[in-house]
mmCIF file of C-alpha atoms and ligand atoms in Angstrom:
data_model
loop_
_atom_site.group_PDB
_atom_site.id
_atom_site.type_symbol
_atom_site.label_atom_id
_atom_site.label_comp_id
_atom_site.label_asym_id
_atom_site.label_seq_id
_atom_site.Cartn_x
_atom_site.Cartn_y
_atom_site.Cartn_z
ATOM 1 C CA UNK A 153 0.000 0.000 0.000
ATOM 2 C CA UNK A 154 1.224 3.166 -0.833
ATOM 3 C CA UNK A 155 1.846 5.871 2.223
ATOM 4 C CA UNK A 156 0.973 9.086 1.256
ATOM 5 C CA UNK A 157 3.125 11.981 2.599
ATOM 6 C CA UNK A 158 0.893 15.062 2.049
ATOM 7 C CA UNK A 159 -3.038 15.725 1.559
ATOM 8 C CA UNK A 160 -5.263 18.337 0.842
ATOM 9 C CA UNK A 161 -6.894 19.422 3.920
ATOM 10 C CA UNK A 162 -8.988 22.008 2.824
ATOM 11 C CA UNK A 163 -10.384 24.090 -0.537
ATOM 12 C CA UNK A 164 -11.823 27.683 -1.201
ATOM 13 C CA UNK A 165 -12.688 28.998 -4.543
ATOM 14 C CA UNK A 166 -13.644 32.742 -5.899
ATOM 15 C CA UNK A 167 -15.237 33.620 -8.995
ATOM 16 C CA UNK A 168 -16.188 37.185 -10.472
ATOM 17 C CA UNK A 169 -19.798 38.370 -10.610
ATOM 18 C CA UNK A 170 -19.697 39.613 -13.655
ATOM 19 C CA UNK A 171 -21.106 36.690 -16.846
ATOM 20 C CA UNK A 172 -20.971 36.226 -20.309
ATOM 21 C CA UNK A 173 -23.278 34.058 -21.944
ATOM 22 C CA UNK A 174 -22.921 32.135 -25.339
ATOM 23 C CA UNK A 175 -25.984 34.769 -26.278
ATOM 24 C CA UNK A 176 -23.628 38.057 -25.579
ATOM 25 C CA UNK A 177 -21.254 36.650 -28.114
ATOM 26 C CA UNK A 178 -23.426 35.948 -30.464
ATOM 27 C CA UNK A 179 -23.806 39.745 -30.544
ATOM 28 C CA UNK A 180 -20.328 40.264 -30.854
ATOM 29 C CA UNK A 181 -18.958 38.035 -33.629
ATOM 30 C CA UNK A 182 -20.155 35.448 -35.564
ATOM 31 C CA UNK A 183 -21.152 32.173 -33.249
ATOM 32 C CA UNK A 184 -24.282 30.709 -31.972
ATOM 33 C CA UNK A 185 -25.432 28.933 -28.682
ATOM 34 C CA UNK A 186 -25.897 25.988 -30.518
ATOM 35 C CA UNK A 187 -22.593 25.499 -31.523
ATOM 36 C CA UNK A 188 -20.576 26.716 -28.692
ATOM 37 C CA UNK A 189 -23.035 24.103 -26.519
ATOM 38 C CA UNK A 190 -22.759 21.054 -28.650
ATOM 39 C CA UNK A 191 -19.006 21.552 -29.466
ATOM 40 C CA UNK A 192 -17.996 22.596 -25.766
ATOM 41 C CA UNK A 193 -20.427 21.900 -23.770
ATOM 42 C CA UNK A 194 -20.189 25.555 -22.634
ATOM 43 C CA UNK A 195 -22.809 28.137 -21.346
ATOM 44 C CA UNK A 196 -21.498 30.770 -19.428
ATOM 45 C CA UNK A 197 -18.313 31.771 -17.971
ATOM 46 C CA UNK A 198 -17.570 34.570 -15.037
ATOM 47 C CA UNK A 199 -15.128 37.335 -16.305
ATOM 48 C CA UNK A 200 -12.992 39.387 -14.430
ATOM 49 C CA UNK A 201 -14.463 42.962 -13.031
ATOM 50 C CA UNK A 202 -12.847 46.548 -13.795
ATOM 51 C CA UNK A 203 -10.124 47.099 -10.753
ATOM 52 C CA UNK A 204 -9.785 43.212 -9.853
ATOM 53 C CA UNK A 205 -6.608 41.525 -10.747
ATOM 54 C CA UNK A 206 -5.729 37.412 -11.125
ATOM 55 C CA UNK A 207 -3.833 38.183 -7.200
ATOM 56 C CA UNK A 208 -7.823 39.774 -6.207
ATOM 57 C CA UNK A 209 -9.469 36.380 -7.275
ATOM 58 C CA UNK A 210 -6.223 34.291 -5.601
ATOM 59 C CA UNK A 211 -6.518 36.073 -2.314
ATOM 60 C CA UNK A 212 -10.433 35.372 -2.046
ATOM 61 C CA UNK A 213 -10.053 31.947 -3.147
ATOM 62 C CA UNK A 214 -7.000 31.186 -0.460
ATOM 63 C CA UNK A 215 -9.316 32.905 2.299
ATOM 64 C CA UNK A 216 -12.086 30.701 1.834
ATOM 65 C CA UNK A 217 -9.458 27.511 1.681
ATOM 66 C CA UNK A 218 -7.595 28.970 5.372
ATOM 67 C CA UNK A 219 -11.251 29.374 6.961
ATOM 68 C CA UNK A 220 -11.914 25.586 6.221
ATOM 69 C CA UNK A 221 -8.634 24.554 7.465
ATOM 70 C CA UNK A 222 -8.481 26.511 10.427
ATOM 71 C CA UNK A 223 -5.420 28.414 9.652
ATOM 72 C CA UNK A 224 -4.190 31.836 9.881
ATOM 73 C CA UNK A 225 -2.288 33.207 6.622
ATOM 74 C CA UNK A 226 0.992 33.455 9.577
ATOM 75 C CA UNK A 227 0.685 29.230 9.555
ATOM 76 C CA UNK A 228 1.464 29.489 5.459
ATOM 77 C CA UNK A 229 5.134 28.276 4.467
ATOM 78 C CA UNK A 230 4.616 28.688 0.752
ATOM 79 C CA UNK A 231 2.082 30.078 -1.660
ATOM 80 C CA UNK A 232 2.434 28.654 -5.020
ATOM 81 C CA UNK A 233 0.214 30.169 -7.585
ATOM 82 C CA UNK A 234 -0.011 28.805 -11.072
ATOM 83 C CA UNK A 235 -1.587 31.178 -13.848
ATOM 84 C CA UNK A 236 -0.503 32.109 -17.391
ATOM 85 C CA UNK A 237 -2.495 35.557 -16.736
ATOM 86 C CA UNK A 238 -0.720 37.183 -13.583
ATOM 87 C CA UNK A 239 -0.562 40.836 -12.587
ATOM 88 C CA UNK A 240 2.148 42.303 -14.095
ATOM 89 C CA UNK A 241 5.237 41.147 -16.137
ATOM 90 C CA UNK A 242 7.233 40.141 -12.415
ATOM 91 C CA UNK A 243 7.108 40.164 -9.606
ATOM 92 C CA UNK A 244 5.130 36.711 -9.535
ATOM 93 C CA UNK A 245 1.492 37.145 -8.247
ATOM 94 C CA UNK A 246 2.379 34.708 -5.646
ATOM 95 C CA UNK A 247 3.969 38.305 -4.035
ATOM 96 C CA UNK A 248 0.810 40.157 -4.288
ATOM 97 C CA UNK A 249 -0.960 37.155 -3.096
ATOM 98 C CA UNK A 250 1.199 37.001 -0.242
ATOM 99 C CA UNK A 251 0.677 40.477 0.803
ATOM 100 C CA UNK A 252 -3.258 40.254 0.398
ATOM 101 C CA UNK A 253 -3.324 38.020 2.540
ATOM 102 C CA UNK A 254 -0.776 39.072 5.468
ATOM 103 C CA UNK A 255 1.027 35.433 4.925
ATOM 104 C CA UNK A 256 4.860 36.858 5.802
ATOM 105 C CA UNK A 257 6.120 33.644 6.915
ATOM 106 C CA UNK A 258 5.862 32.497 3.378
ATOM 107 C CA UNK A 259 7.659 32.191 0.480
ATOM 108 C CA UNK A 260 5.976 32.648 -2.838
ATOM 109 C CA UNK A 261 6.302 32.295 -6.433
ATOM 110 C CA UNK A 262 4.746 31.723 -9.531
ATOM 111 C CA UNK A 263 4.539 28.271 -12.050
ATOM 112 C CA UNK A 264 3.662 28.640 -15.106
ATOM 113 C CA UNK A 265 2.276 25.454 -16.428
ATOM 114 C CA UNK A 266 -0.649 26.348 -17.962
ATOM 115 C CA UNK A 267 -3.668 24.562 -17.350
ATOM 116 C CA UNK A 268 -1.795 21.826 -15.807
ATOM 117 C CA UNK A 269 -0.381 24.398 -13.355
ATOM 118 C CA UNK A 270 -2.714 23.465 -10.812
ATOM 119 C CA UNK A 271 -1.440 19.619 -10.635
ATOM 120 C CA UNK A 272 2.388 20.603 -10.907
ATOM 121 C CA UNK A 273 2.089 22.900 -8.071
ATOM 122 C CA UNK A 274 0.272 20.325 -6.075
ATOM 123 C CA UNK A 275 3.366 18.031 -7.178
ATOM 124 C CA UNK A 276 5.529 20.524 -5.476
ATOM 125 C CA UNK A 277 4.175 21.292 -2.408
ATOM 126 C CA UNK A 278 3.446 17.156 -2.060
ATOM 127 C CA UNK A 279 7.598 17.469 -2.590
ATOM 128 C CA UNK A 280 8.379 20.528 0.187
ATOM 129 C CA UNK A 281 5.951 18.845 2.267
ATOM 130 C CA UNK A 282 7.470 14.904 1.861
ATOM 131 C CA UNK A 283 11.238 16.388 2.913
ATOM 132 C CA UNK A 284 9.784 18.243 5.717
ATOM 133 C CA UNK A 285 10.882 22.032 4.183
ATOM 134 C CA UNK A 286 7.013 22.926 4.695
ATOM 135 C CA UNK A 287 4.024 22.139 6.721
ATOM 136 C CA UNK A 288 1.403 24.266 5.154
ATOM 137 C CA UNK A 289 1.156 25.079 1.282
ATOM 138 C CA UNK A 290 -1.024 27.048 -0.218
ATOM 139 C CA UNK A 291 -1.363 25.648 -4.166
ATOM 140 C CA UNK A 292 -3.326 28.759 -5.831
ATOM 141 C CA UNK A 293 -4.673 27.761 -9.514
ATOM 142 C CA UNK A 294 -5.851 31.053 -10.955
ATOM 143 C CA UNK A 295 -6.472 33.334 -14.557
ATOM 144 C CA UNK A 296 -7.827 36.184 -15.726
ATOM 145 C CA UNK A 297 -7.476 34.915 -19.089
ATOM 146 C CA UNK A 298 -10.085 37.688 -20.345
ATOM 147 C CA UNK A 299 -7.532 40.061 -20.392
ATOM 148 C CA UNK A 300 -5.891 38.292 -22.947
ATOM 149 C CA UNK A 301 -8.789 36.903 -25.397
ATOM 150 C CA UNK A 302 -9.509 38.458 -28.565
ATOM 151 C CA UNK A 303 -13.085 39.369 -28.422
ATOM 152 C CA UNK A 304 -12.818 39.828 -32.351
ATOM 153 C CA UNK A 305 -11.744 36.041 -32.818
ATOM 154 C CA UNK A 306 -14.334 33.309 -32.524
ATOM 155 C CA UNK A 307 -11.945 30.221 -32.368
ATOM 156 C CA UNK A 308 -10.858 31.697 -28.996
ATOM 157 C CA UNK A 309 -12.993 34.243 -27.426
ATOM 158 C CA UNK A 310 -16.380 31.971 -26.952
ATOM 159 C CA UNK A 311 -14.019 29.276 -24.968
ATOM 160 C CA UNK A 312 -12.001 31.532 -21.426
ATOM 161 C CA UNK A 313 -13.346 32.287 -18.634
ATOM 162 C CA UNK A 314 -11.975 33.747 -15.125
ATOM 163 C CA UNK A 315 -11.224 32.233 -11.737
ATOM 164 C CA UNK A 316 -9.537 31.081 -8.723
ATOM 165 C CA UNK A 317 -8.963 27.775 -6.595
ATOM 166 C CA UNK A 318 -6.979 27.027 -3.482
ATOM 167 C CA UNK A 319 -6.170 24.193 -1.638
ATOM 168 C CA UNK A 320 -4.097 23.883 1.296
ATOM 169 C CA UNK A 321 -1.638 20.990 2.085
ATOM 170 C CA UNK A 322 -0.418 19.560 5.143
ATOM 171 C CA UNK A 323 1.754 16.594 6.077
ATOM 172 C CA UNK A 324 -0.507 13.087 5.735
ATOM 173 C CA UNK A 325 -1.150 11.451 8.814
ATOM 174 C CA UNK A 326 -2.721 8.246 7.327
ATOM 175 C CA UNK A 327 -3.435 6.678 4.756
ATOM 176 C CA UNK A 328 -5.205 9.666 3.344
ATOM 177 C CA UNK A 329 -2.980 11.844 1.124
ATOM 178 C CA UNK A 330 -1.771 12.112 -2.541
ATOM 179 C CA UNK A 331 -0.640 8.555 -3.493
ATOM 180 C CA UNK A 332 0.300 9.274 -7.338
ATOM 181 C CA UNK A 333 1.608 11.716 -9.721
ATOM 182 C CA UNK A 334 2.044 12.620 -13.280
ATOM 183 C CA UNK A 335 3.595 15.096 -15.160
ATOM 184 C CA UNK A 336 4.685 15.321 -18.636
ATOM 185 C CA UNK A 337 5.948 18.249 -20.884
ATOM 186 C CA UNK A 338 6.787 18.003 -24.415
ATOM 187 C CA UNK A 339 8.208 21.873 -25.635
ATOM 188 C CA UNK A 340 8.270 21.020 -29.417
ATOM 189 C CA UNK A 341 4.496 21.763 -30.052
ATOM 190 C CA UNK A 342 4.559 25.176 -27.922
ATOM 191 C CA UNK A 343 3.505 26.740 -31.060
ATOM 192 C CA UNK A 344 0.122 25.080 -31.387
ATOM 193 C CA UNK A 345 -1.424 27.068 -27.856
ATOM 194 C CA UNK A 346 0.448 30.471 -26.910
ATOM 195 C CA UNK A 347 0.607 34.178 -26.411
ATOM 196 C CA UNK A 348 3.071 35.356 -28.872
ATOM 197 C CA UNK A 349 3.742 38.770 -26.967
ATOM 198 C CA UNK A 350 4.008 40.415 -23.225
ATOM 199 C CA UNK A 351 7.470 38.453 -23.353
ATOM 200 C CA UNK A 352 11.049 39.428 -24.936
ATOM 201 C CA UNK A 353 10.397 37.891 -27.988
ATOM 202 C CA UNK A 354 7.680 40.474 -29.070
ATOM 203 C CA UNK A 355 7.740 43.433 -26.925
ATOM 204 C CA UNK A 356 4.816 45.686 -26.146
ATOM 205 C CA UNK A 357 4.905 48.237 -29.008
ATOM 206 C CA UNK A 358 2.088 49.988 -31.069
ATOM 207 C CA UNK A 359 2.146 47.657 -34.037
ATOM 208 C CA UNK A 360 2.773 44.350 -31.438
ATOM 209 C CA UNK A 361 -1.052 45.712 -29.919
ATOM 210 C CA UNK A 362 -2.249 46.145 -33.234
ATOM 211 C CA UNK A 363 -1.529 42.900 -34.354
ATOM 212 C CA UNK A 364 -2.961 41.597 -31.328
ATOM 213 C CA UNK A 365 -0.019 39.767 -30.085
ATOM 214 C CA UNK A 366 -0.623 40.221 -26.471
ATOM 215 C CA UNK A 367 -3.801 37.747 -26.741
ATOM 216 C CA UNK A 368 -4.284 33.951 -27.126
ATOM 217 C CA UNK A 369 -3.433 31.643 -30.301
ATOM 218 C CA UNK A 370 -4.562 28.329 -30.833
ATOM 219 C CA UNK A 371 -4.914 25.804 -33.305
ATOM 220 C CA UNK A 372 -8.002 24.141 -31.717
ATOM 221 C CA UNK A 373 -8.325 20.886 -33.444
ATOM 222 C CA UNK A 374 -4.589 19.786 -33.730
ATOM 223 C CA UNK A 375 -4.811 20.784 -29.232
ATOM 224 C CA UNK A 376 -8.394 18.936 -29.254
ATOM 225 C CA UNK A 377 -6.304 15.672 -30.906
ATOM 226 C CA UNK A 378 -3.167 16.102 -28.893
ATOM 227 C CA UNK A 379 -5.753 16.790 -25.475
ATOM 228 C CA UNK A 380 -7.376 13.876 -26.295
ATOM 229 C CA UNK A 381 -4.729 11.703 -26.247
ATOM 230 C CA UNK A 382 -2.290 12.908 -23.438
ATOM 231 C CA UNK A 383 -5.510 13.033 -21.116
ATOM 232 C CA UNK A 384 -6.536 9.756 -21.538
ATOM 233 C CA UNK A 385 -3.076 8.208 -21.502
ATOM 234 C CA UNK A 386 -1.759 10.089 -17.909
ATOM 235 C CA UNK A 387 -5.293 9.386 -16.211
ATOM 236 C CA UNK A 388 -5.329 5.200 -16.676
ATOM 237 C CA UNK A 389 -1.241 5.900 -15.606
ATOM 238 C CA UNK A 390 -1.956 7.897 -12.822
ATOM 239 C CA UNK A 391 -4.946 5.193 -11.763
ATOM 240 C CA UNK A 392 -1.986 2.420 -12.142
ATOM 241 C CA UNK A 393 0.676 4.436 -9.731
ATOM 242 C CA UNK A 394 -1.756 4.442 -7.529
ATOM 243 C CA UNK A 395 -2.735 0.524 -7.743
ATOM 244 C CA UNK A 396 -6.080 1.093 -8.453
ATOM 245 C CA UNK A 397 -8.429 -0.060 -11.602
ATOM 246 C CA UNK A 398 -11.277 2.816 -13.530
ATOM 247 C CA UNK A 399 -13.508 1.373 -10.990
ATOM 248 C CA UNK A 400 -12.070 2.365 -7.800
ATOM 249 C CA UNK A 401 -12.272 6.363 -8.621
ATOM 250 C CA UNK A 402 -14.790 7.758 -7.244
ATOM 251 C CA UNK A 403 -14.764 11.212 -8.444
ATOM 252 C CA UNK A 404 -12.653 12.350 -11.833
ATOM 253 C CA UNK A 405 -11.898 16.042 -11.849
ATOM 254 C CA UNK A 406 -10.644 16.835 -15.142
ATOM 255 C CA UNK A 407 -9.706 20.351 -16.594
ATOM 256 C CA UNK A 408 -12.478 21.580 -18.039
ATOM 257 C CA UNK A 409 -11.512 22.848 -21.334
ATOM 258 C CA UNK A 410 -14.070 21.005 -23.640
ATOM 259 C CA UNK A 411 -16.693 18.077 -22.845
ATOM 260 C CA UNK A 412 -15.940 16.017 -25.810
ATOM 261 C CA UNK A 413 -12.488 16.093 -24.486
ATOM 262 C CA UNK A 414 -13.289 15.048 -20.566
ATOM 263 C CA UNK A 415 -15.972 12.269 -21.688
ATOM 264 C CA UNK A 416 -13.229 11.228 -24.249
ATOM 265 C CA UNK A 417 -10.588 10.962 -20.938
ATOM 266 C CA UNK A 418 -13.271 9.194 -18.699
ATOM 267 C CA UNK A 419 -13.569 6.491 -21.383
ATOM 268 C CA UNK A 420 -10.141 6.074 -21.804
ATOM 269 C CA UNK A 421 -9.891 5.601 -17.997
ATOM 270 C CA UNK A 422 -13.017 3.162 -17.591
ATOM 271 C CA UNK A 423 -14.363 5.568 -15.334
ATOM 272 C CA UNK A 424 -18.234 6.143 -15.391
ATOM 273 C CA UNK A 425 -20.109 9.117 -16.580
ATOM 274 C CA UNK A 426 -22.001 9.745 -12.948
ATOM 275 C CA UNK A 427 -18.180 9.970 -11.836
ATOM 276 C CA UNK A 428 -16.959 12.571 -13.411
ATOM 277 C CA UNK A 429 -17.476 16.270 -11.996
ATOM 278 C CA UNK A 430 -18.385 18.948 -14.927
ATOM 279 C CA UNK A 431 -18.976 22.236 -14.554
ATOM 280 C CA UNK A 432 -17.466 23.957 -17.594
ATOM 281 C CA UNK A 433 -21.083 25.039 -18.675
ATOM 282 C CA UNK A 434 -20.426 27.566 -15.915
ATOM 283 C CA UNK A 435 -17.245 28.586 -16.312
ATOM 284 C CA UNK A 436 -16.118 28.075 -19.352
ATOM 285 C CA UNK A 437 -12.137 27.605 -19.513
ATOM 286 C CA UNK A 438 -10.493 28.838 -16.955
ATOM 287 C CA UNK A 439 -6.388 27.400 -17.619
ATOM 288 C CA UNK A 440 -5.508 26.670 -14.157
ATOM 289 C CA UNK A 441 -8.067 27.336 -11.929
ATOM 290 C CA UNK A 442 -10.649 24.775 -13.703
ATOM 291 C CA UNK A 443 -9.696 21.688 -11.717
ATOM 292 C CA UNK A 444 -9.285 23.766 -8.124
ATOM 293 C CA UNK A 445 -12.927 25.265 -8.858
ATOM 294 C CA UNK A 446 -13.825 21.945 -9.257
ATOM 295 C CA UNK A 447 -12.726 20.318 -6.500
ATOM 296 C CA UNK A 448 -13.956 23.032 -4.390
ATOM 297 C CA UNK A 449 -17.260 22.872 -5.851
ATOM 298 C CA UNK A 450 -17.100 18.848 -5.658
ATOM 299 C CA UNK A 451 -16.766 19.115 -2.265
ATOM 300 C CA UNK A 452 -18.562 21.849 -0.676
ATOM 301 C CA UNK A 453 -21.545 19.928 -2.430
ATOM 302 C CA UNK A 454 -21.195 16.924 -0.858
ATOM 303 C CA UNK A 455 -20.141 14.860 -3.543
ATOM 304 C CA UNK A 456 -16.594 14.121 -2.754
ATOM 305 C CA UNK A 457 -16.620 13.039 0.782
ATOM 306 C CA UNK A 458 -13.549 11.880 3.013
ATOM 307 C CA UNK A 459 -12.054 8.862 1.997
ATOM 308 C CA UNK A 460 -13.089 9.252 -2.042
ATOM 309 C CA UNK A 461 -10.290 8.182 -4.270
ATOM 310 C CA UNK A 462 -9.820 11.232 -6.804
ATOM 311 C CA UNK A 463 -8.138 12.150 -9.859
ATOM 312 C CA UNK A 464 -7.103 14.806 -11.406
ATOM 313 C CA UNK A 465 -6.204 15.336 -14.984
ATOM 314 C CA UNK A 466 -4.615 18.636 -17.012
ATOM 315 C CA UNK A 467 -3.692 19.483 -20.741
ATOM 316 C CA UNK A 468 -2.546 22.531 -21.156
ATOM 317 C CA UNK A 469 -0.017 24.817 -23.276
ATOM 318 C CA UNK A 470 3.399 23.866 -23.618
ATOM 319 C CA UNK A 471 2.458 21.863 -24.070
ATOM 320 C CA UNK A 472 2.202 20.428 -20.103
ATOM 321 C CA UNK A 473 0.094 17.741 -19.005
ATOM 322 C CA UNK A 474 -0.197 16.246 -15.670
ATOM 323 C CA UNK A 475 -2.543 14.094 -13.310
ATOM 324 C CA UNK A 476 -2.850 13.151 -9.712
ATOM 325 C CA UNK A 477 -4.300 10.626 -7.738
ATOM 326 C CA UNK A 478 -5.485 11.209 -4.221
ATOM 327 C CA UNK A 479 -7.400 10.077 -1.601
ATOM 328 C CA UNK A 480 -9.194 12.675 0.439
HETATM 329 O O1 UT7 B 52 -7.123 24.334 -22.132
HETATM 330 C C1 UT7 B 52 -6.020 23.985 -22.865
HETATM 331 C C2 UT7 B 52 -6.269 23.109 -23.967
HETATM 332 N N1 UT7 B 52 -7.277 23.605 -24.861
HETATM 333 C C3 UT7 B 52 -8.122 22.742 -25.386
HETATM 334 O O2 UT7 B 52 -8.082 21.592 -24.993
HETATM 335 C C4 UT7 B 52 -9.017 23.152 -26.502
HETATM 336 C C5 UT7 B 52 -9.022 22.092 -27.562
HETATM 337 N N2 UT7 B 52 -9.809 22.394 -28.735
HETATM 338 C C6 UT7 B 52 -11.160 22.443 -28.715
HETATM 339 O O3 UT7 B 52 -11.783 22.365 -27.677
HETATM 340 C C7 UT7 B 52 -11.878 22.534 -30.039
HETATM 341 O O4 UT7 B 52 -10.955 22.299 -31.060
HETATM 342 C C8 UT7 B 52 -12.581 23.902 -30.272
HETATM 343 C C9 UT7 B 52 -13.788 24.012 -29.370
HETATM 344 C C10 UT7 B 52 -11.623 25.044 -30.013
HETATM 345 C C11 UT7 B 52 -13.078 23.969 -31.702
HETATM 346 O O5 UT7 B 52 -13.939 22.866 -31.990
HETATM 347 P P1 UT7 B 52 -13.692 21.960 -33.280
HETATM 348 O O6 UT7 B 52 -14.773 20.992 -33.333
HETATM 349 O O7 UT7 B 52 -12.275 21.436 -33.197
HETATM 350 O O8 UT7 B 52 -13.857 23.002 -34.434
HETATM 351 P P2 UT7 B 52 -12.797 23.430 -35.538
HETATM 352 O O9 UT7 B 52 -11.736 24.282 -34.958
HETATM 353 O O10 UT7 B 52 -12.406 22.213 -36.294
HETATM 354 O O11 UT7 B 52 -13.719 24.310 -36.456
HETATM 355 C C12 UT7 B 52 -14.877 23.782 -37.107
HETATM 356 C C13 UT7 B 52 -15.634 24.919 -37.736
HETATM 357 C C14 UT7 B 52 -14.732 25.865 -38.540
HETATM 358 O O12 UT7 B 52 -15.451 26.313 -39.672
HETATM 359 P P3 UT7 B 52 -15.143 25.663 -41.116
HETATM 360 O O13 UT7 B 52 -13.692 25.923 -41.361
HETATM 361 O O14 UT7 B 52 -15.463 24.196 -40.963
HETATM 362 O O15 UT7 B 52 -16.082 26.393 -41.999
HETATM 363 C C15 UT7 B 52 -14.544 27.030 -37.606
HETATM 364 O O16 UT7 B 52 -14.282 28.231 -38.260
HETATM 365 O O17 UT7 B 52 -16.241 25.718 -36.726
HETATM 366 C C16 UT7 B 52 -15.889 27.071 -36.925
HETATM 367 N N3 UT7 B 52 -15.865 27.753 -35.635
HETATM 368 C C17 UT7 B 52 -16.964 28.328 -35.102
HETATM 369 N N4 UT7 B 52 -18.224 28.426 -35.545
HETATM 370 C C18 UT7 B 52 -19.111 29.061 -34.757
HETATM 371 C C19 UT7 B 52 -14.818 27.903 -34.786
HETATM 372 N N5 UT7 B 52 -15.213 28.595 -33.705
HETATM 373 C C20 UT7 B 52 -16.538 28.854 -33.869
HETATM 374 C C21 UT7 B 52 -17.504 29.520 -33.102
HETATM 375 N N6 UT7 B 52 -18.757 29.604 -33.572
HETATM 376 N N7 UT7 B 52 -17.210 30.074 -31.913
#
């Protein structure tokens, strides 16, 4: 039996007010709800409001995640936040987070993973935690990947959404903890999801904003194929490392970046339909902070319960992909 050395003691998540249906972008270019719904399974997604920033939606989200665990933001040895869609250009948002929340004692920085960010930070705080360099870790998935969608382009705009998940860590005192991990990068097909400015390569300028280089490209279908496939193959791995068949999850959490690609992965991973946790038709895709929301949402309804066996699974950018298997 495996002996887990960290777990996830408690969750808090934060979303923005503000919404945008598939009908407001019908208005804008040229879409339906018809075919964002039957080829994303999407509906609505919560965007960002005037004033808040990706550290704003962090800091709520970690709140809610120290109430439940009984912790003051002094008991925090490291905030790790991952997010493509930070702040500013550095310092890390993990800083701002920090100082939102009063958290001194802790030392914070960034990953940028995309959506598998979420899964490689819990990776490393399972890691800080296993060699005893950290007791409590805050793992932050969060994006405000609004501010960097071209509302012009329809192969992008209809599919982002904004958001924040926590989850704190702590060492495992039982048999309850994360048992398995995943993660896998492969850098040659970085061109097929990326932002091909805010970095040195393209500089801010005039004609960089014109061109609209600060916002999101993506070949959807050749991600869709590659998604598919990395997905599938990491979750029935994951399930393996941690000596356990389709039929012992409980709960599935995948990143919610398109339903033909989670039932696709829950397939592949002989897990049943009733056991997988959706919720993209409310939030859209939100990169990091999908499977966090999730989880939180997961649990504060009562479907994951103590003891569940979960998994998580991430495709993302990079491109990264990653999984976890835990039992809560
Ligand atoms: O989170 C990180 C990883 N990201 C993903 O996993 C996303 C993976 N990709 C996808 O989810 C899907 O590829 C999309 C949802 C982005 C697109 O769905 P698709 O079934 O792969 O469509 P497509 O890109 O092959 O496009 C099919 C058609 C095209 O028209 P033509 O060329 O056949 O005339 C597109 O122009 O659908 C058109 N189209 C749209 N039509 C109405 C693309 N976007 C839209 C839209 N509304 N919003």
């Amino acid at each position: 039996m495996i002996k887990p050395k960290s777990k996830i003691i408690a969750t808090g998540s934060y979303t923005p007010d503000k919404i945008y249906t598939n009908e407001y972008f019908e208005k804008i270019v040229d879409t339906s709800d018809e075919w964002i719904r039957t080829r994303t399974g999407m509906k609505e997604r919560h965007i960002i409001g005037e004033g808040q920033n990706t550290s704003d939606l962090s800091a709520q989200a970690a709140r809610n995640a120290l109430d439940e665990a009984n912790l003051s933001p002094q008991d925090v040895d490291m905030i790790l936040v991952a997010t493509v869609s930070g702040d500013v250009g550095f310092p890390a948002t993990a800083c701002f987070v920090q100082e939102k929340l009063g958290a001194y004692n802790a030392i914070a920085f960034d990953i940028s993973a995309a959506c598998s960010g979420f899964i490689y930070g819990l990776d490393l705080a399972d890691a800080y935690i296993s060699s005893g360099r950290a007791k409590y870790v805050l793992v932050i998935g969060a994006e405000a990947l609004s501010r960097i969608t071209d509302y012009s382009d329809r192969n992008t705009c209809v599919l982002f959404g904004d958001g924040a998940g926590a989850a704190v860590l702590a060492p495992a005192e039982d048999d309850h903890g994360i048992l398995a991990t995943l993660l896998q990068t492969d850098g040659r097909l970085n061109h097929l999801l990326y932002v091909p400015g805010l970095g040195t390569k393209n500089p801010p300028s005039h004609e960089s904003v014109d061109q609209g280089l600060h916002t999101i490209r993506m070949e959807g279908r050749e991600v869709f194929k590659h998604a598919v496939k990395a997905m599938g193959d990491a979750a029935v791995q994951v399930i393996k490392k941690a000596e356990w068949s389709g039929k012992d999850v409980d709960w599935l959490i995948p990143h919610q970046a398109n339903l033909r690609i989670i039932d696709a992965t829950a397939k592949r991973a002989n897990v049943a339909q009733e056991r997988v946790f959706i919720n993209i038709h409310k939030y859209g895709n939100t990169s990091a902070a999908s499977i966090p929301i999730a989880l939180d949402e997961a649990r504060k309804q009562g479907k994951i319960k103590d003891g569940h066996n979960v998994v998580f699974v991430a495709f993302g950018a990079g491109f990264t992909w990653a999984a976890a298997a835990i039992k809560m």
